[in-house]
Short mmCIF file of N, CA and C in Angstrom, two decimals:
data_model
loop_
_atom_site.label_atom_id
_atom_site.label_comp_id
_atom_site.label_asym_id
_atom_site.label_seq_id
_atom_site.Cartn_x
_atom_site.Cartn_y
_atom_site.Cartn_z
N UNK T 77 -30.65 -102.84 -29.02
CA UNK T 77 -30.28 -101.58 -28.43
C UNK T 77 -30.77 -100.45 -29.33
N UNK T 78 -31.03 -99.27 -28.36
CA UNK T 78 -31.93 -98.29 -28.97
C UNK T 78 -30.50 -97.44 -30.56
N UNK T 79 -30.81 -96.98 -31.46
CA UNK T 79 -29.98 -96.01 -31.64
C UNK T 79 -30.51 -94.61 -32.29
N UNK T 80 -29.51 -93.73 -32.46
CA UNK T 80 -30.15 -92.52 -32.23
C UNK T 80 -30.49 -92.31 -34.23
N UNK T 81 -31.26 -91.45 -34.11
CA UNK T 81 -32.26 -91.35 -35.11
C UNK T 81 -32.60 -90.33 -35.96
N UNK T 82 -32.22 -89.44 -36.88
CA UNK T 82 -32.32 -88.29 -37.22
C UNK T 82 -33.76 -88.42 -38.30
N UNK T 83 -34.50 -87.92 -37.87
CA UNK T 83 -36.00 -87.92 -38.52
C UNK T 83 -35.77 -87.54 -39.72
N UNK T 84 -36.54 -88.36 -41.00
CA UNK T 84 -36.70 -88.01 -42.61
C UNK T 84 -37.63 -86.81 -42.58
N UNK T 85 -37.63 -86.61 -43.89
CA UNK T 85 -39.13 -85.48 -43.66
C UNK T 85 -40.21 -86.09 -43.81
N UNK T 86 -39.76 -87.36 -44.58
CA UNK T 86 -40.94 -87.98 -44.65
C UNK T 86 -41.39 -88.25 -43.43
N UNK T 87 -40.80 -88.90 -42.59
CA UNK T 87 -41.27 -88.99 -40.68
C UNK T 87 -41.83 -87.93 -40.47
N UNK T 88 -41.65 -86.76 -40.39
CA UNK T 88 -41.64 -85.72 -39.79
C UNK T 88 -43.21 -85.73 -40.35
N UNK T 89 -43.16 -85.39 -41.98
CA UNK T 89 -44.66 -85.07 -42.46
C UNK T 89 -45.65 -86.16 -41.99
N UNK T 90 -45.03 -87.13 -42.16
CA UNK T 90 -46.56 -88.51 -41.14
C UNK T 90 -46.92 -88.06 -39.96
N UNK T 91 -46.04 -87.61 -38.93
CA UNK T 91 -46.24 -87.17 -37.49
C UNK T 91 -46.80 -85.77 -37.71
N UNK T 92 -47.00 -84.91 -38.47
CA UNK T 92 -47.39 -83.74 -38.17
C UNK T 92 -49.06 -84.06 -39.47
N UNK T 93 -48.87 -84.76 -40.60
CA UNK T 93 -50.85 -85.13 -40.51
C UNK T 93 -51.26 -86.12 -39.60
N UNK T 94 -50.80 -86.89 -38.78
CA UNK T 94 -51.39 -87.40 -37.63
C UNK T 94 -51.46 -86.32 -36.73
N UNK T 95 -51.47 -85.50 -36.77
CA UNK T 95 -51.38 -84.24 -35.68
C UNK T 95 -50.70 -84.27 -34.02
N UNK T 96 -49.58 -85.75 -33.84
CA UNK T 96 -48.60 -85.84 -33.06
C UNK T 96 -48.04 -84.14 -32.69
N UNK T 97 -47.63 -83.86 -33.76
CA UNK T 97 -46.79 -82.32 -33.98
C UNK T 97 -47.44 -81.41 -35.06
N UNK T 98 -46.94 -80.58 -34.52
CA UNK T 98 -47.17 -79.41 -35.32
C UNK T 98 -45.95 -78.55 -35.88
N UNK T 99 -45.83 -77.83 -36.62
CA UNK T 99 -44.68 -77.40 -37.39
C UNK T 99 -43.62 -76.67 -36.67
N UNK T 100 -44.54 -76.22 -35.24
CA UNK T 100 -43.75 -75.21 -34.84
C UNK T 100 -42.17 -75.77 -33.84
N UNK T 101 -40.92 -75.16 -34.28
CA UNK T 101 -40.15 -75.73 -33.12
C UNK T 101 -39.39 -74.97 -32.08
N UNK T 102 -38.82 -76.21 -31.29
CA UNK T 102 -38.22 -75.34 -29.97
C UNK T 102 -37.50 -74.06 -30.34
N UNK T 103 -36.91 -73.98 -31.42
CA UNK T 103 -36.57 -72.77 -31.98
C UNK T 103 -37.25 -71.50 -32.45
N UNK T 104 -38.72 -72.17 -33.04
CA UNK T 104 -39.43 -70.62 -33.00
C UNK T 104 -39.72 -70.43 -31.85
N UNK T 105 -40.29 -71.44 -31.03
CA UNK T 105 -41.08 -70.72 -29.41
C UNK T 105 -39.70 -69.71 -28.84
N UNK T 106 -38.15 -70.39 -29.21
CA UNK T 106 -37.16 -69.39 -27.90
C UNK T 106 -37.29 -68.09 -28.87
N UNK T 107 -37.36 -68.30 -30.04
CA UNK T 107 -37.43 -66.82 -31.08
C UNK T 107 -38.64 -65.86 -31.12
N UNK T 108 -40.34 -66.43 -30.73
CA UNK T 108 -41.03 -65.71 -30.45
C UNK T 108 -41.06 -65.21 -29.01
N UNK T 109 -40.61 -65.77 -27.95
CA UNK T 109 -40.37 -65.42 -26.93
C UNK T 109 -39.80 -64.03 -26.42
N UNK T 110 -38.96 -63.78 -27.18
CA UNK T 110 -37.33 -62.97 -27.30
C UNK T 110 -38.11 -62.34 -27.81
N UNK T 111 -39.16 -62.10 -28.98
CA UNK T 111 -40.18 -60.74 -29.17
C UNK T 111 -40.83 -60.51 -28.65
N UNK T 112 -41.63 -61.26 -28.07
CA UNK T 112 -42.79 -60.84 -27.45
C UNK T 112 -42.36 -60.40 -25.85
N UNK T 113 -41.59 -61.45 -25.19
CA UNK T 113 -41.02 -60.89 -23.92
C UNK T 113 -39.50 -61.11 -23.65
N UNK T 114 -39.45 -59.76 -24.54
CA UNK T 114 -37.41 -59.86 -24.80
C UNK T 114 -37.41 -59.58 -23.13
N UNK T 115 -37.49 -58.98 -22.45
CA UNK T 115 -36.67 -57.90 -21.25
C UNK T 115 -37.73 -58.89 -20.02
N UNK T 116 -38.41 -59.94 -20.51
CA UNK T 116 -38.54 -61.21 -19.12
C UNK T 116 -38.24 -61.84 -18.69
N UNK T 117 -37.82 -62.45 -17.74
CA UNK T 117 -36.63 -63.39 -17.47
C UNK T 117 -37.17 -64.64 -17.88
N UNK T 118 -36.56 -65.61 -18.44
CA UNK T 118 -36.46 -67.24 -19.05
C UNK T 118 -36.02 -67.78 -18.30
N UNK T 119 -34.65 -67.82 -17.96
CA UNK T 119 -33.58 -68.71 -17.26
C UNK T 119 -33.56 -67.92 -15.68
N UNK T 120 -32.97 -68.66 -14.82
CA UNK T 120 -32.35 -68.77 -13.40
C UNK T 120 -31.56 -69.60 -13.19
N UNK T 121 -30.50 -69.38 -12.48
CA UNK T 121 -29.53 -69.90 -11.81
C UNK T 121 -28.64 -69.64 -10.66
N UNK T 122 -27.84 -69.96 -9.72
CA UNK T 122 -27.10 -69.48 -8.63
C UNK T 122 -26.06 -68.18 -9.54
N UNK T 123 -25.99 -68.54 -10.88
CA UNK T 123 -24.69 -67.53 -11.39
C UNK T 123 -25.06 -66.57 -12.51
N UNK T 124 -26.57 -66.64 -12.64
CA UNK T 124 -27.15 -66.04 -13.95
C UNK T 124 -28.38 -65.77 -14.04
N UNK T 125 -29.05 -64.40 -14.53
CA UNK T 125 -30.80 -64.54 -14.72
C UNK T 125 -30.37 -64.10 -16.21
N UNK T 126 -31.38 -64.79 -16.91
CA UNK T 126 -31.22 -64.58 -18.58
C UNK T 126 -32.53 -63.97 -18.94
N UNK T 127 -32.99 -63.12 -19.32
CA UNK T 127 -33.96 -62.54 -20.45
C UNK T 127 -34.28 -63.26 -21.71
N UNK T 128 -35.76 -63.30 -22.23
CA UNK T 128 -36.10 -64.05 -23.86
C UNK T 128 -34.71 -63.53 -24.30
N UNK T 129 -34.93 -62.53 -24.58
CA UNK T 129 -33.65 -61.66 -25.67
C UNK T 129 -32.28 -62.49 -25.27
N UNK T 130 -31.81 -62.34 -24.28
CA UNK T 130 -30.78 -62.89 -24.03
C UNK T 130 -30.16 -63.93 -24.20
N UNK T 131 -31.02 -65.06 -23.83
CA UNK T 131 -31.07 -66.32 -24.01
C UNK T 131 -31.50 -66.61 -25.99
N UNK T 132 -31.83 -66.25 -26.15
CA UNK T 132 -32.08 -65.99 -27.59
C UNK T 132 -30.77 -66.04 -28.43
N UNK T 133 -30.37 -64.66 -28.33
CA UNK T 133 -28.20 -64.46 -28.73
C UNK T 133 -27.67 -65.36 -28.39
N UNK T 134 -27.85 -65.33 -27.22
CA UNK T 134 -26.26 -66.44 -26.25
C UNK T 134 -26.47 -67.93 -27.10
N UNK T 135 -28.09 -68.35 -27.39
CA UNK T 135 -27.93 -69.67 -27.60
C UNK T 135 -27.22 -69.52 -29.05
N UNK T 136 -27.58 -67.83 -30.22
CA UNK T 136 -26.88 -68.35 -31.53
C UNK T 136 -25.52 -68.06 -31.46
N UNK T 137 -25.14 -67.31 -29.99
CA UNK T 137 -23.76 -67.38 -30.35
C UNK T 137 -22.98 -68.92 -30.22
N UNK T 138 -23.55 -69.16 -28.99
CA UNK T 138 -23.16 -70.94 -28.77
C UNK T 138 -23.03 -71.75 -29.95
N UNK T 139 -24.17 -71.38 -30.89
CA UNK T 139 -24.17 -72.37 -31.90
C UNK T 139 -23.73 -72.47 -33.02
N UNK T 140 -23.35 -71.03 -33.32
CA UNK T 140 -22.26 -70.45 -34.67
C UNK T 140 -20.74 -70.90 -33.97
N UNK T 141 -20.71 -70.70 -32.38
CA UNK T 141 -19.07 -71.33 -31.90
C UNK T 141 -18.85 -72.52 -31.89
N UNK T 142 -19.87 -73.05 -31.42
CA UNK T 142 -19.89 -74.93 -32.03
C UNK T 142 -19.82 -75.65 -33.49
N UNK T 143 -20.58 -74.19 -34.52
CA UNK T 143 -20.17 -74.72 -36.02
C UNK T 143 -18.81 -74.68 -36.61
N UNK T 144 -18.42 -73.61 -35.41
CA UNK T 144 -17.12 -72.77 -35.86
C UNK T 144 -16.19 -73.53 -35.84
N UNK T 145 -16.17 -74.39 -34.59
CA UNK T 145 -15.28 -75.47 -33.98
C UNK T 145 -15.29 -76.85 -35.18
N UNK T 146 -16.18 -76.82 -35.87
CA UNK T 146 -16.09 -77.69 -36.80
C UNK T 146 -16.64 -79.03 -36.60
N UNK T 147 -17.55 -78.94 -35.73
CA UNK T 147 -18.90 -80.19 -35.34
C UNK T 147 -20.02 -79.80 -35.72
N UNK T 148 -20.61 -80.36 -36.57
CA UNK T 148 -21.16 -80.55 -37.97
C UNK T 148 -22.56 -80.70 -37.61
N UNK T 149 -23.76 -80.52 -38.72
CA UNK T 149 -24.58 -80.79 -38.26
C UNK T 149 -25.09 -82.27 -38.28
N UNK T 150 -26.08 -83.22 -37.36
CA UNK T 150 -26.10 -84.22 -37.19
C UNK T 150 -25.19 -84.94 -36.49
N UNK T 151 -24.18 -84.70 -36.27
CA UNK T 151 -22.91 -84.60 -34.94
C UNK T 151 -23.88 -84.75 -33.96
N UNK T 152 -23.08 -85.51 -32.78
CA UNK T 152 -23.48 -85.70 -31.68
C UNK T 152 -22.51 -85.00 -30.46
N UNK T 153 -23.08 -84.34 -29.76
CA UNK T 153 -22.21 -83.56 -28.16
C UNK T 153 -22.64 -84.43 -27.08
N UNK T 154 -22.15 -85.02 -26.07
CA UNK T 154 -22.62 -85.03 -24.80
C UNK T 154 -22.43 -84.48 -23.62
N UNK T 155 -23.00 -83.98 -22.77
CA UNK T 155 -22.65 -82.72 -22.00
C UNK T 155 -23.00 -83.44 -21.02
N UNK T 156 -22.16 -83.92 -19.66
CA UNK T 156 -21.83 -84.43 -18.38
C UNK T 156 -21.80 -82.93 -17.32
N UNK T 157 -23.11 -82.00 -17.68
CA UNK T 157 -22.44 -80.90 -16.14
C UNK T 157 -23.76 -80.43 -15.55
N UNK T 158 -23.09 -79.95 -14.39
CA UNK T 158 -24.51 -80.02 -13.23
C UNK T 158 -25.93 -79.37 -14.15
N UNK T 159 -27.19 -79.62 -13.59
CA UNK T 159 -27.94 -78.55 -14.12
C UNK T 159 -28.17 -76.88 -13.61
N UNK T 160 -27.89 -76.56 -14.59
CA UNK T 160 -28.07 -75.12 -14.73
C UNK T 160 -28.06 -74.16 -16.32
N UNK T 161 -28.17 -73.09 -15.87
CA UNK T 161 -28.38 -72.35 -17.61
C UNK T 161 -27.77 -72.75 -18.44
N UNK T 162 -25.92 -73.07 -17.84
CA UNK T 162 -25.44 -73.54 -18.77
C UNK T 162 -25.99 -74.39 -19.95
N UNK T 163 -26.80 -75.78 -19.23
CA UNK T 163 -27.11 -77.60 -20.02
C UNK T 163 -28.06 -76.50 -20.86
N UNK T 164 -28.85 -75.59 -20.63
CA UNK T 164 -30.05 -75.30 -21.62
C UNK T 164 -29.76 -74.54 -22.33
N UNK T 165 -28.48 -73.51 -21.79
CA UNK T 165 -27.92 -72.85 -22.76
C UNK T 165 -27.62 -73.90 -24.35
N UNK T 166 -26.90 -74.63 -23.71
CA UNK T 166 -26.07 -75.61 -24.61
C UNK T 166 -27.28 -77.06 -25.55
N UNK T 167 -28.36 -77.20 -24.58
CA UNK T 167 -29.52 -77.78 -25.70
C UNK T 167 -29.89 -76.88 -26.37
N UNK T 168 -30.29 -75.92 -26.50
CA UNK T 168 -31.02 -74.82 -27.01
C UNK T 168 -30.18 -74.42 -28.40
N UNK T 169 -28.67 -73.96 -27.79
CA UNK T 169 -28.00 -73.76 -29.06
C UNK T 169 -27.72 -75.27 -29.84
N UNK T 170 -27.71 -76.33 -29.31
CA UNK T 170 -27.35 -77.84 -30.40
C UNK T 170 -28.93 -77.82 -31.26
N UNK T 171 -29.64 -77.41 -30.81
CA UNK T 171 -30.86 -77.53 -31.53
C UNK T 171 -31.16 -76.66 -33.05
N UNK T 172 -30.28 -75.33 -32.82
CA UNK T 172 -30.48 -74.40 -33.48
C UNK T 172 -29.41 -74.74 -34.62
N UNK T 173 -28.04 -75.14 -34.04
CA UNK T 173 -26.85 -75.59 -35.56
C UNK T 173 -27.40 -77.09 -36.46
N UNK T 174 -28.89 -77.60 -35.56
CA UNK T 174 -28.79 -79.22 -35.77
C UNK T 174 -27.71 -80.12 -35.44
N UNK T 175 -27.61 -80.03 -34.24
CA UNK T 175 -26.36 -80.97 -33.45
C UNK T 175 -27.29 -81.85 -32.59
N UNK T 176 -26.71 -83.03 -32.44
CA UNK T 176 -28.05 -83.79 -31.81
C UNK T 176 -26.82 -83.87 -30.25
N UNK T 177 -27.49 -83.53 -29.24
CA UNK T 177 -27.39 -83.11 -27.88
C UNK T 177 -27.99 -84.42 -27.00
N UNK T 178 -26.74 -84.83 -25.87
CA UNK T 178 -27.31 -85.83 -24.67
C UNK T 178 -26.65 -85.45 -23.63
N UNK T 179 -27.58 -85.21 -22.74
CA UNK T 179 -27.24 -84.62 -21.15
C UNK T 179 -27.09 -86.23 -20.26
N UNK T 180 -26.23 -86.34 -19.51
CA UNK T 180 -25.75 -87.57 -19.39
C UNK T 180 -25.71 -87.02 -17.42
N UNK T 181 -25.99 -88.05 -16.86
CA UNK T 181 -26.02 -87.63 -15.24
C UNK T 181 -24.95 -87.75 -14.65
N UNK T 182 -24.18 -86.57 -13.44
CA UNK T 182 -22.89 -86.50 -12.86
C UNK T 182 -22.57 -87.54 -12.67
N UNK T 183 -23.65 -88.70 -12.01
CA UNK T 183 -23.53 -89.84 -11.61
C UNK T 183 -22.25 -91.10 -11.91
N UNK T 184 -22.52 -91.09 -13.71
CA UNK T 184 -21.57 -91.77 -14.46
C UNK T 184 -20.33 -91.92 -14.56
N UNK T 185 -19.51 -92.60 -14.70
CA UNK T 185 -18.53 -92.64 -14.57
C UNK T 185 -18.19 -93.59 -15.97
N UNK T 186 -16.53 -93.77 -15.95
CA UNK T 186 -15.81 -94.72 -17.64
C UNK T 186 -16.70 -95.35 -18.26
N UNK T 187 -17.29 -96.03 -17.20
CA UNK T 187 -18.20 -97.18 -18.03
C UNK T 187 -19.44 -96.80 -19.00
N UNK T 188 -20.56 -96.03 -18.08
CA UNK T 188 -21.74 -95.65 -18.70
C UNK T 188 -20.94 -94.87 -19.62
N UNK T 189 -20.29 -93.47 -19.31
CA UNK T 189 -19.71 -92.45 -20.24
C UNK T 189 -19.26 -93.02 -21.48
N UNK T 190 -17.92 -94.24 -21.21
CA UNK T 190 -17.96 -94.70 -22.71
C UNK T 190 -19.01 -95.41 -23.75
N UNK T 191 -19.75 -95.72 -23.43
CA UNK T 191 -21.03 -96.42 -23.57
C UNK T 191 -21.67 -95.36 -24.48
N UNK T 192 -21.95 -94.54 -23.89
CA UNK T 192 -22.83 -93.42 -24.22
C UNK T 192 -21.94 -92.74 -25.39
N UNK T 193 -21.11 -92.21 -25.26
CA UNK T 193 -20.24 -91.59 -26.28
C UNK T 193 -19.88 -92.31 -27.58
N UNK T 194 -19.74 -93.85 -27.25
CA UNK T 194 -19.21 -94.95 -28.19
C UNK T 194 -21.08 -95.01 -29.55
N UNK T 195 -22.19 -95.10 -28.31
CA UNK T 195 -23.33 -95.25 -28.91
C UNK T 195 -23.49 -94.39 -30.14
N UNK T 196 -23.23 -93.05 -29.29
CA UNK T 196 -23.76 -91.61 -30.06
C UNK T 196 -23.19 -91.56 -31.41
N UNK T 197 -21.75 -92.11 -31.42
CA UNK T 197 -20.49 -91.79 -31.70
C UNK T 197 -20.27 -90.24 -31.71
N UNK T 198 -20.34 -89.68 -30.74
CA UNK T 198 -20.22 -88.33 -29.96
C UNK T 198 -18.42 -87.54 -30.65
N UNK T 199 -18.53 -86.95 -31.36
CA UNK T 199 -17.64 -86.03 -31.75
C UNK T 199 -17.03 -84.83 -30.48
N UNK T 200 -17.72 -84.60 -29.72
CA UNK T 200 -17.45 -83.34 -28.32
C UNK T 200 -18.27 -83.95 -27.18
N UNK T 201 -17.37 -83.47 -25.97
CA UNK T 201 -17.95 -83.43 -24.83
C UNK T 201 -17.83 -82.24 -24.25
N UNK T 202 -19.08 -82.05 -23.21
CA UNK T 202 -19.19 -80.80 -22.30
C UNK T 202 -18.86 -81.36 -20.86
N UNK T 203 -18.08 -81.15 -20.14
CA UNK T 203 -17.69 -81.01 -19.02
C UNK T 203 -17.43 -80.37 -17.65
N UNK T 204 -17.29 -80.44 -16.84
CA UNK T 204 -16.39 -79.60 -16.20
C UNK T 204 -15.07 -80.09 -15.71
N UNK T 205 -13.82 -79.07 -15.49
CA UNK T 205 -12.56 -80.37 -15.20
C UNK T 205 -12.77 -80.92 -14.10
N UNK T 206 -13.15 -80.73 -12.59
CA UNK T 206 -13.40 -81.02 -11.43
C UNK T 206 -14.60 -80.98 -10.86
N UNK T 207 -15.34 -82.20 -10.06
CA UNK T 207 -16.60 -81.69 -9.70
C UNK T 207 -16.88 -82.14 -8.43
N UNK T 208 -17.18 -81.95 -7.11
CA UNK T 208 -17.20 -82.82 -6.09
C UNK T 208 -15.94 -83.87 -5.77
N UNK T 209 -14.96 -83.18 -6.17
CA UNK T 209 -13.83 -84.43 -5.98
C UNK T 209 -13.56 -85.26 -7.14
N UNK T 210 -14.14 -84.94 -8.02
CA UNK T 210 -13.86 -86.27 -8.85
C UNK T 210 -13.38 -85.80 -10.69
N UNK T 211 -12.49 -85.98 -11.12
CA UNK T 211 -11.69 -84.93 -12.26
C UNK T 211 -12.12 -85.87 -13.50
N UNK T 212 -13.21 -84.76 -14.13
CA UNK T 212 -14.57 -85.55 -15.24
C UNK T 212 -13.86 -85.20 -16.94
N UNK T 213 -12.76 -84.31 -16.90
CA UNK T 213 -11.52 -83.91 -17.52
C UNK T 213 -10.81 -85.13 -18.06
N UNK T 214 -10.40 -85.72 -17.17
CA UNK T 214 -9.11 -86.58 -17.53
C UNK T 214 -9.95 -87.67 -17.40
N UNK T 215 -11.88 -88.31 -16.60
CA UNK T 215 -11.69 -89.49 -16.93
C UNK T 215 -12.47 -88.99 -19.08
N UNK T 216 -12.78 -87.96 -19.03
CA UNK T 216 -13.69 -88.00 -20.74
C UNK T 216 -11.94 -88.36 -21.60
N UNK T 217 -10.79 -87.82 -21.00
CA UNK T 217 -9.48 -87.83 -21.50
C UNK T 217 -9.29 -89.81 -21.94
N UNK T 218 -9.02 -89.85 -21.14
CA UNK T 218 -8.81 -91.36 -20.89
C UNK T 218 -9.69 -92.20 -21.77
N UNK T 219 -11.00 -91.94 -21.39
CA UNK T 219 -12.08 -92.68 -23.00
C UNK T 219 -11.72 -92.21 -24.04
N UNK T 220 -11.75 -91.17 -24.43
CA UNK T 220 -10.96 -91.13 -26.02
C UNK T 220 -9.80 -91.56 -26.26
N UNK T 221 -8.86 -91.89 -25.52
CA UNK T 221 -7.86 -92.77 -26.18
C UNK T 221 -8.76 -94.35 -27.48
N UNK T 222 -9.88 -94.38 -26.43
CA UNK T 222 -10.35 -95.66 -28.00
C UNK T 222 -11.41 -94.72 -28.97
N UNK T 223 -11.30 -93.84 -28.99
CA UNK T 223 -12.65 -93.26 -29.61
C UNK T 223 -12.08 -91.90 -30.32
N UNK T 224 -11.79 -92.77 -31.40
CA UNK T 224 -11.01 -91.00 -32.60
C UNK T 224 -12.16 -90.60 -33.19
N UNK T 225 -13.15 -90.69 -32.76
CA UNK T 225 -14.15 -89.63 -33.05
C UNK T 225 -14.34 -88.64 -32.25
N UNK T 226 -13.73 -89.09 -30.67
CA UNK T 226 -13.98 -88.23 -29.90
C UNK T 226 -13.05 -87.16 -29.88
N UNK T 227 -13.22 -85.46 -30.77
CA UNK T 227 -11.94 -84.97 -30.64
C UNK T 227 -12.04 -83.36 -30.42
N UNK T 228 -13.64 -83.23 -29.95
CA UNK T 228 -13.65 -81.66 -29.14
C UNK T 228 -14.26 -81.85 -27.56
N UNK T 229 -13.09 -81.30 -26.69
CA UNK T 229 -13.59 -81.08 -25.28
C UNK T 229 -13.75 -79.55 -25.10
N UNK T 230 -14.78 -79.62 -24.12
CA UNK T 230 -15.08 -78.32 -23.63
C UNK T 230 -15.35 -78.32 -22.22
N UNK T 231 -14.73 -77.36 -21.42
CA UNK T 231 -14.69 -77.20 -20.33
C UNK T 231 -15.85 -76.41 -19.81
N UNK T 232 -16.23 -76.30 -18.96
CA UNK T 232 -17.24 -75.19 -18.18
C UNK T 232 -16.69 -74.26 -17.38
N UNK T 233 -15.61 -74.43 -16.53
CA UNK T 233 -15.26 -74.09 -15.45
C UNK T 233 -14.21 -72.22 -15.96
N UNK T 234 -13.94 -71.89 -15.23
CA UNK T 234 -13.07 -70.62 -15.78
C UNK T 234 -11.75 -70.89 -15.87
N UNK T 235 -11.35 -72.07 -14.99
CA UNK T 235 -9.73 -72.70 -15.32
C UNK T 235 -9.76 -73.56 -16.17
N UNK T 236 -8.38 -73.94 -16.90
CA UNK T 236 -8.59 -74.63 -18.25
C UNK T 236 -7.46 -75.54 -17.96
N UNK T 237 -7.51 -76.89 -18.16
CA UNK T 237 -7.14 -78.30 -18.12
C UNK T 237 -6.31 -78.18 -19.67
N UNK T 238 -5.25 -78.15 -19.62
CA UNK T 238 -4.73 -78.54 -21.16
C UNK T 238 -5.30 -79.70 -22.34
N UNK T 239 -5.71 -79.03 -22.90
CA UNK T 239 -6.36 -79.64 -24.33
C UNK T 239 -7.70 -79.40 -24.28
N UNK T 240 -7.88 -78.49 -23.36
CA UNK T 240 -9.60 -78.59 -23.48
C UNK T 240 -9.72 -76.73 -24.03
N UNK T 241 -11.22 -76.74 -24.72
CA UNK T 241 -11.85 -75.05 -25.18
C UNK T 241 -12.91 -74.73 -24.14
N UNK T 242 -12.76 -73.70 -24.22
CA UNK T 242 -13.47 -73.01 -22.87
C UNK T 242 -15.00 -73.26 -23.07
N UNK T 243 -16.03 -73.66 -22.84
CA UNK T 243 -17.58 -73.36 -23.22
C UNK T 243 -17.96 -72.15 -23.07
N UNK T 244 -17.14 -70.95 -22.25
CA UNK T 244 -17.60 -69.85 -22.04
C UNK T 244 -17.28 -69.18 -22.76
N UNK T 245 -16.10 -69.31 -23.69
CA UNK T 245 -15.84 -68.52 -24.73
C UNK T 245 -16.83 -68.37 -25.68
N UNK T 246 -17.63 -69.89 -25.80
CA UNK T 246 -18.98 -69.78 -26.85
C UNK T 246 -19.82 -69.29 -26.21
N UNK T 247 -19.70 -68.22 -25.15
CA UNK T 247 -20.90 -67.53 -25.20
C UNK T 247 -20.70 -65.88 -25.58
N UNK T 248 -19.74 -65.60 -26.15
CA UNK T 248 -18.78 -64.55 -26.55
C UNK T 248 -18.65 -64.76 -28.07
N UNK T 249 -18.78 -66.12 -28.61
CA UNK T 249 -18.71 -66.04 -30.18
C UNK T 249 -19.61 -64.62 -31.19
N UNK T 250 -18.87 -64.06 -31.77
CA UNK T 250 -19.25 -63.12 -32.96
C UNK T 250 -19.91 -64.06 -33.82
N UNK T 251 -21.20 -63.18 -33.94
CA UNK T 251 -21.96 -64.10 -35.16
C UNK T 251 -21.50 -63.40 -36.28
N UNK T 252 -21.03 -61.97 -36.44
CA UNK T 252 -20.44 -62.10 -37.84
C UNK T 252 -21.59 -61.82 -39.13
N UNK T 253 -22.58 -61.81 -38.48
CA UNK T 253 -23.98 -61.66 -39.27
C UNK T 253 -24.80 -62.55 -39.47
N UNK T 254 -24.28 -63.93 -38.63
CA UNK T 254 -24.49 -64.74 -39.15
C UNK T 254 -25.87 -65.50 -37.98
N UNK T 255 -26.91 -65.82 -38.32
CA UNK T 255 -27.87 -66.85 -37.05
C UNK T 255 -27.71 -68.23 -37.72
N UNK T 256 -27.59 -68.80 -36.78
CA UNK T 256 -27.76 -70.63 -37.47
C UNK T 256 -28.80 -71.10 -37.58
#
């Protein structure tokens, strides 16, 4: 079975003189972006158009609120919610604190989900409490009863399920001066 992998530098430097890669990362392209075309739109969605600039902030506020929360770097999140700005909001900022990020399909249910979370050993999940009928809240609830690693939930939705932190609040986090 595959497991997940946090690249040495030494990896990193073999893959970039084989010329696989190059130095540059998803983090400078969203940061040169945001200069060169702050006031263009990046993102779309049914609930949001985001600007370089925009999307830029929002992802370091996301990611100073995710350090804030006390999930670490090399930590693992898995985020179970439909696609939209949100999931890229939320890769974009795991990329920037060094949080290693898995988008997991609505599809899943106890089984794959614990699987996946147990693999990662996933510290947070992204959610929503209700989705199509089916309350993704109480089953991520229910898997952590075996999994005391698992011990930050985050909601998407604007109503809040007891024991869970809002994800929207991290898009409101004060950086404080701070970029990750």
């Amino acid at each position: 079975m595959a497991k997940p992998t946090r690249l040495t530098q030494d990896m990193i430097a073999d893959y970039i003189a084989q010329r696989y890669w190059d130095e540059v990362s998803l983090t400078d392209i969203l940061r040169r972006n945001a200069e060169l075309y702050s006031d263009k739109e990046a993102i779309v969605d049914s609930e949001r158009r985001m600007t370089w600039a925009e999307l830029d902030e929002t992802t370091n506020r996301v990611a100073v609120g995710l350090l804030k929360s006390e999930i670490k770097r090399d930590q693992a999140i898995v985020a179970q919610i439909p696609s939209s700005t949100r999931a890229v909001i939320l890769l974009l900022a795991c990329h920037k604190a060094g949080i290693l990020s898995c988008l997991s399909p609505m599809t899943f249910r106890h089984n794959e989900m614990r699987h996946i979370l147990e693999t990662l050993k996933a510290v947070a999940m992204v959610t929503p409490w209700r989705y199509r009928n089916f309350d993704y809240f109480n089953m991520v609830k229910e898997i952590a009863t075996y999994l005391p690693h698992l011990r930050h939930f985050f909601v998407v939705d604007n109503e809040m399920p007891q024991g869970a932190s809002s994800f929207q609040s991290l898009l409101y986090t004060s950086l404080g001066g701070k970029e990750p």
